[in-house]
XYZ file of C-alpha atoms in Angstrom:
391
model
C -30.556 89.911 22.425
C -33.815 90.636 24.464
C -33.882 88.626 27.607
C -37.369 88.230 29.382
C -37.955 87.575 33.045
C -34.880 85.580 33.736
C -32.069 85.706 36.189
C -31.025 82.461 37.367
C -32.242 78.976 35.984
C -34.702 78.677 39.025
C -36.441 81.929 38.388
C -37.059 80.956 34.476
C -40.472 81.750 33.552
C -40.198 83.191 30.044
C -37.453 84.139 27.497
C -37.540 86.255 24.390
C -35.424 84.767 21.471
C -35.444 87.022 18.415
C -38.681 88.499 19.161
C -40.613 85.386 20.081
C -41.641 84.678 23.706
C -40.995 81.342 24.896
C -42.519 80.146 28.436
C -40.619 77.478 30.239
C -43.288 74.924 31.306
C -43.626 71.569 32.968
C -44.994 68.515 30.692
C -47.890 68.039 33.001
C -49.165 71.607 32.413
C -49.592 71.240 28.754
C -50.558 67.365 28.276
C -53.952 68.726 26.764
C -52.409 70.535 24.182
C -49.540 68.154 22.991
C -50.707 66.117 19.700
C -51.552 62.738 20.304
C -48.822 61.202 18.055
C -46.038 63.334 18.912
C -43.002 61.602 20.600
C -43.585 63.537 23.703
C -47.041 62.277 24.112
C -46.248 58.720 24.019
C -43.733 59.296 26.445
C -45.742 61.827 28.799
C -45.744 59.564 31.891
C -42.003 59.599 32.041
C -41.542 63.252 31.758
C -44.367 64.862 33.601
C -41.983 66.965 36.075
C -39.636 67.692 32.996
C -39.630 71.299 31.271
C -39.820 72.399 27.824
C -39.956 75.894 25.738
C -43.606 76.394 24.763
C -45.011 78.924 22.492
C -48.468 79.531 21.256
C -48.742 81.358 17.624
C -46.608 81.546 14.330
C -43.049 81.651 14.891
C -40.056 82.989 12.296
C -36.532 82.413 13.732
C -32.930 82.483 12.310
C -32.067 79.099 13.532
C -33.051 76.798 16.303
C -29.893 74.957 17.728
C -31.627 71.896 19.561
C -28.050 70.611 20.497
C -27.278 73.802 22.480
C -30.113 73.565 24.618
C -29.446 73.183 28.652
C -29.633 69.722 29.696
C -32.949 70.479 31.910
C -34.819 71.354 28.996
C -36.737 68.503 26.711
C -36.630 70.997 23.628
C -39.368 73.081 21.847
C -43.402 72.908 21.769
C -44.860 75.385 19.360
C -48.220 75.411 18.377
C -48.368 77.236 15.117
C -46.716 77.464 11.694
C -42.932 77.852 12.203
C -40.475 79.372 9.426
C -36.721 78.935 10.317
C -33.430 79.173 8.607
C -31.484 76.452 10.104
C -32.298 73.603 12.713
C -29.043 72.131 13.808
C -28.059 69.314 16.133
C -24.572 69.629 17.532
C -23.928 66.110 18.022
C -24.988 62.519 17.435
C -26.354 61.747 20.850
C -29.754 61.692 22.498
C -30.793 65.187 22.250
C -33.477 67.711 22.591
C -36.454 67.180 20.568
C -38.963 69.669 18.534
C -42.836 69.529 18.338
C -44.624 71.727 15.803
C -48.456 71.675 15.806
C -48.621 73.269 12.483
C -46.397 73.666 9.371
C -42.659 73.662 9.353
C -40.527 75.385 6.802
C -36.604 75.166 7.419
C -33.851 76.087 4.869
C -31.639 73.387 6.359
C -32.148 70.535 8.983
C -29.235 68.588 10.523
C -30.973 65.946 12.537
C -29.210 63.285 14.703
C -30.468 62.083 18.266
C -33.441 64.639 18.040
C -37.051 63.317 17.899
C -39.049 65.814 15.545
C -42.609 65.736 15.114
C -44.638 68.083 12.728
C -48.496 67.659 12.584
C -48.825 69.652 9.372
C -46.587 69.978 6.343
C -42.709 69.964 6.334
C -40.786 72.009 3.700
C -37.041 71.899 3.650
C -35.849 74.373 0.828
C -32.077 73.111 1.061
C -30.725 70.099 2.710
C -32.307 67.395 5.159
C -29.287 65.599 6.797
C -30.093 62.708 8.973
C -27.071 61.020 10.593
C -27.401 58.791 13.689
C -29.750 56.267 14.197
C -31.690 57.155 17.574
C -33.475 60.019 16.516
C -36.851 60.114 14.632
C -38.750 62.415 12.268
C -42.390 62.172 11.945
C -44.561 64.258 9.648
C -48.490 63.890 9.553
C -48.928 66.002 6.317
C -46.931 66.368 3.045
C -42.966 66.327 3.400
C -40.494 67.830 0.999
C -37.047 68.500 0.677
C -34.890 69.733 -2.244
C -31.972 67.685 -1.102
C -32.015 64.438 1.299
C -29.186 62.550 3.120
C -29.758 59.609 5.106
C -26.793 58.078 6.992
C -28.324 55.237 9.299
C -31.138 57.860 10.156
C -34.780 56.558 10.760
C -36.479 59.262 9.413
C -37.418 59.752 5.774
C -38.850 62.244 3.401
C -40.801 60.888 0.416
C -40.623 63.656 -2.002
C -37.132 65.148 -2.897
C -35.339 66.524 -6.259
C -32.106 64.609 -4.911
C -31.308 61.981 -2.339
C -28.605 59.649 -1.060
C -29.986 57.194 1.346
C -29.017 53.836 3.370
C -30.506 51.941 0.225
C -27.670 52.913 -1.827
C -25.115 50.795 -0.614
C -21.463 49.512 -1.897
C -21.567 45.646 -2.039
C -17.634 45.297 -1.704
C -15.416 46.359 1.493
C -13.510 48.483 -0.483
C -14.984 50.557 -3.330
C -13.584 50.304 -7.007
C -12.587 53.546 -9.206
C -15.686 52.975 -10.969
C -17.853 52.999 -7.878
C -16.368 55.948 -6.521
C -16.407 58.271 -9.584
C -20.181 56.918 -10.301
C -21.139 58.008 -6.504
C -19.280 61.321 -7.040
C -21.207 62.038 -10.061
C -24.665 61.720 -7.905
C -23.361 63.816 -5.348
C -22.166 66.585 -7.190
C -25.470 67.015 -8.789
C -26.678 68.698 -5.679
C -23.591 69.276 -3.025
C -20.873 71.497 -3.455
C -17.308 69.873 -4.233
C -15.618 70.912 -1.227
C -17.779 68.614 0.930
C -16.778 65.661 -1.161
C -13.704 63.285 0.159
C -10.994 62.321 -2.101
C -10.812 58.631 -2.919
C -7.687 58.111 -0.904
C -9.365 59.538 2.332
C -12.297 57.438 2.144
C -12.277 54.567 4.807
C -14.055 51.474 3.295
C -17.536 53.048 3.013
C -20.862 51.045 3.008
C -23.034 53.951 1.914
C -22.740 56.663 -0.432
C -23.095 59.178 2.216
C -19.977 58.262 3.796
C -18.053 59.834 0.677
C -18.873 63.312 2.361
C -16.819 65.226 4.732
C -19.325 65.595 7.415
C -17.172 67.975 9.265
C -17.322 70.498 6.607
C -20.673 69.868 5.808
C -22.097 70.275 9.644
C -19.903 73.362 9.756
C -21.345 74.520 6.547
C -24.848 73.964 8.207
C -23.960 75.666 11.484
C -22.725 78.750 9.770
C -25.184 78.966 7.077
C -22.542 78.759 4.682
C -23.542 77.631 1.139
C -24.284 73.769 0.616
C -25.953 73.054 -2.614
C -24.570 73.744 -6.204
C -25.399 76.851 -7.830
C -26.788 74.836 -10.998
C -29.071 72.854 -8.679
C -30.272 76.126 -6.888
C -31.118 77.585 -10.275
C -32.597 74.334 -11.925
C -35.077 73.913 -9.082
C -35.775 77.619 -8.628
C -34.936 77.252 -4.814
C -35.508 80.250 -2.747
C -34.233 80.451 0.915
C -35.547 82.096 4.020
C -32.018 83.139 4.862
C -29.440 83.728 2.102
C -26.187 81.801 2.484
C -23.176 83.358 3.627
C -19.635 82.099 2.606
C -18.027 81.018 5.809
C -14.966 82.598 7.201
C -12.829 80.987 9.978
C -12.593 83.362 12.801
C -8.949 84.547 14.202
C -8.390 83.915 18.014
C -6.054 85.952 19.881
C -2.619 84.237 20.566
C -3.259 84.457 24.552
C -6.903 83.286 24.184
C -6.187 79.999 25.953
C -3.929 81.617 28.762
C -6.754 84.290 29.470
C -9.503 81.669 29.644
C -7.578 79.318 31.945
C -7.080 82.212 33.985
C -10.969 82.505 34.479
C -11.421 78.734 35.437
C -11.740 79.564 39.039
C -13.724 82.945 38.575
C -17.505 83.578 38.355
C -18.519 84.764 35.060
C -21.235 86.820 34.094
C -23.757 86.016 31.253
C -22.630 88.561 29.091
C -19.038 87.313 29.463
C -20.155 83.684 28.906
C -21.877 84.928 25.733
C -18.769 86.945 24.432
C -16.675 83.520 25.042
C -19.195 81.579 23.102
C -18.919 84.011 20.430
C -15.296 84.284 20.292
C -14.848 80.588 20.655
C -17.377 79.264 17.852
C -17.595 82.410 15.608
C -21.263 82.428 16.007
C -23.719 85.109 17.684
C -25.999 83.325 20.012
C -29.115 85.043 20.015
C -30.212 84.047 23.562
C -28.771 83.402 26.743
C -28.298 79.532 26.550
C -24.916 78.417 25.261
C -23.778 74.885 25.012
C -22.776 72.799 28.136
C -19.389 72.413 25.764
C -18.222 74.454 23.053
C -16.236 73.318 20.176
C -14.021 75.122 17.766
C -12.383 72.622 15.431
C -10.959 75.124 13.344
C -8.433 75.978 16.072
C -8.601 72.760 17.944
C -10.192 73.865 21.061
C -13.153 72.678 23.608
C -14.467 74.491 26.803
C -16.934 72.853 29.081
C -18.998 74.771 31.667
C -19.831 73.213 34.958
C -23.544 71.623 35.154
C -26.195 73.835 35.960
C -25.193 76.934 33.765
C -26.636 79.649 33.977
C -27.135 79.070 37.773
C -23.219 78.613 38.246
C -21.077 80.312 35.555
C -17.938 78.602 36.132
C -15.691 76.978 33.478
C -14.796 73.399 34.217
C -12.080 72.816 31.618
C -10.476 74.171 28.521
C -8.967 71.535 26.400
C -6.407 72.377 23.410
C -5.660 69.957 20.556
C -2.567 70.199 18.144
C -4.113 72.358 15.857
C -4.033 75.460 17.958
C -1.058 77.781 17.518
C -1.536 80.355 20.175
C 0.140 80.451 23.583
C -0.521 77.840 26.585
C -0.075 78.399 30.418
C 2.828 77.365 32.376
C 4.876 77.348 29.087
C 3.533 74.006 27.780
C 3.933 73.684 24.078
C 2.655 71.599 21.417
C 4.880 68.922 20.496
C 7.082 68.970 23.859
C 8.289 65.396 24.759
C 7.974 63.675 28.007
C 11.738 64.450 29.121
C 11.363 68.204 28.480
C 8.165 67.742 30.641
C 9.908 66.162 33.530
C 12.582 68.596 33.448
C 10.032 71.524 33.693
C 7.664 70.260 36.271
C 9.678 67.581 38.347
C 7.742 65.226 40.430
C 4.604 67.285 39.424
C 4.788 65.439 36.140
C 3.860 61.526 35.667
C 3.381 59.768 32.879
C 1.615 56.556 31.888
C 1.622 54.723 28.828
C -1.499 52.966 27.008
C -1.168 49.232 27.078
C -3.194 49.080 23.863
C -1.379 51.898 22.171
C 2.109 51.463 22.443
C 3.051 54.904 20.604
C 0.842 56.862 23.260
C 1.000 57.773 26.774
C -1.031 60.209 29.256
C 0.830 62.800 31.114
C -0.469 64.613 34.215
C 0.826 67.672 35.788
C -0.523 68.459 39.463
C -0.524 71.965 40.672
C -1.995 73.529 43.566
C -5.017 74.741 42.037
C -5.063 73.415 38.470
C -4.755 69.520 37.088
C -3.417 69.547 33.624
C -3.693 66.217 31.530
C -1.609 65.535 28.407
C -1.875 63.350 25.433
C 1.542 62.171 24.216
C 1.636 60.315 20.732
C 5.130 59.373 19.466
C 6.514 61.206 22.579
C 4.841 64.358 21.479
C 2.237 66.480 23.080
C -0.900 66.498 20.878
C -3.446 67.303 23.414
C -3.662 69.390 26.697
C -6.567 69.674 28.944
C -6.436 72.288 31.854
C -9.257 71.930 34.489
C -9.866 72.533 38.255
C -7.916 70.441 40.502
C -9.926 67.872 42.646
C -7.767 68.888 45.712
């Protein structure tokens, strides 16, 4: 990782990401360079004082994670041709955008709430996966993807070898065996079988795309694991910019949560935050920005930083779900019941049931410097959240 002229957020001028220099500029300073049909040009009056990462010249990057940019950035504006292994959106929410004044070539793109504009041609070697209806895709030139999935996504790529789109819907509330197997045959022409849901797992889909295991598919895209069938790749002579790697789940130390909670009140260095991000997600972050919230579904963990990172390097909370098998602070264990918590913490433990969910309750443990929230389902702890106490 090479860092340019940067110490804290207030001092950001340039950063270097995988050998590419990006300037951090305000929209008002690059108005005359914005393509007139781009999403930011249309909204420039609203965002004159906002900032965006800007680069002039051709770019080659292993990935662009739009969903992991800090909240004070609008995204990326690049004047030049771009080649990137993966463009990843980490959530289905309003997210950071991308403007390419040139041609864009990518192995895979997962689009959600992003607004993506390309003034030239768009070439997706593998899968373009559009999910969520808030984002948009506009390509002024030719567009092509070897595989294309749209689930309630407003963007569209006209040219592709294989597509599964909103137009291909089921008529009935529940699909028949015949419809399910027909859809499976269609999906398996391009997508590997590990991303297909079993029929008993399908919850009344109205789109063929909803037969896919989105969690596994998105994890594969994030980690650059194989997505397309080998036969599909061979048939269409697909060549990737970055060769896919088989995904390996990471192993966390049993005391990972204990040690992380112990650091909630301590200021962390950029290096420590980067190390936490790598341990947490299994991914190497190639620049100083990490997401405000880190998730690792393999282990049932999430970590959130205080707003303003990297200016304030403090953890706000760490949450643990039932999948986590390691140790927890204060001798809390997954599966504990309310009686055991009351016996251990006395008056510091309070419990409140949810009116709408009779089998669930919220527990709260109030300590001097820590607030612990718990979710109990059928009188068993399935979720624990450690955070800074408001007092």
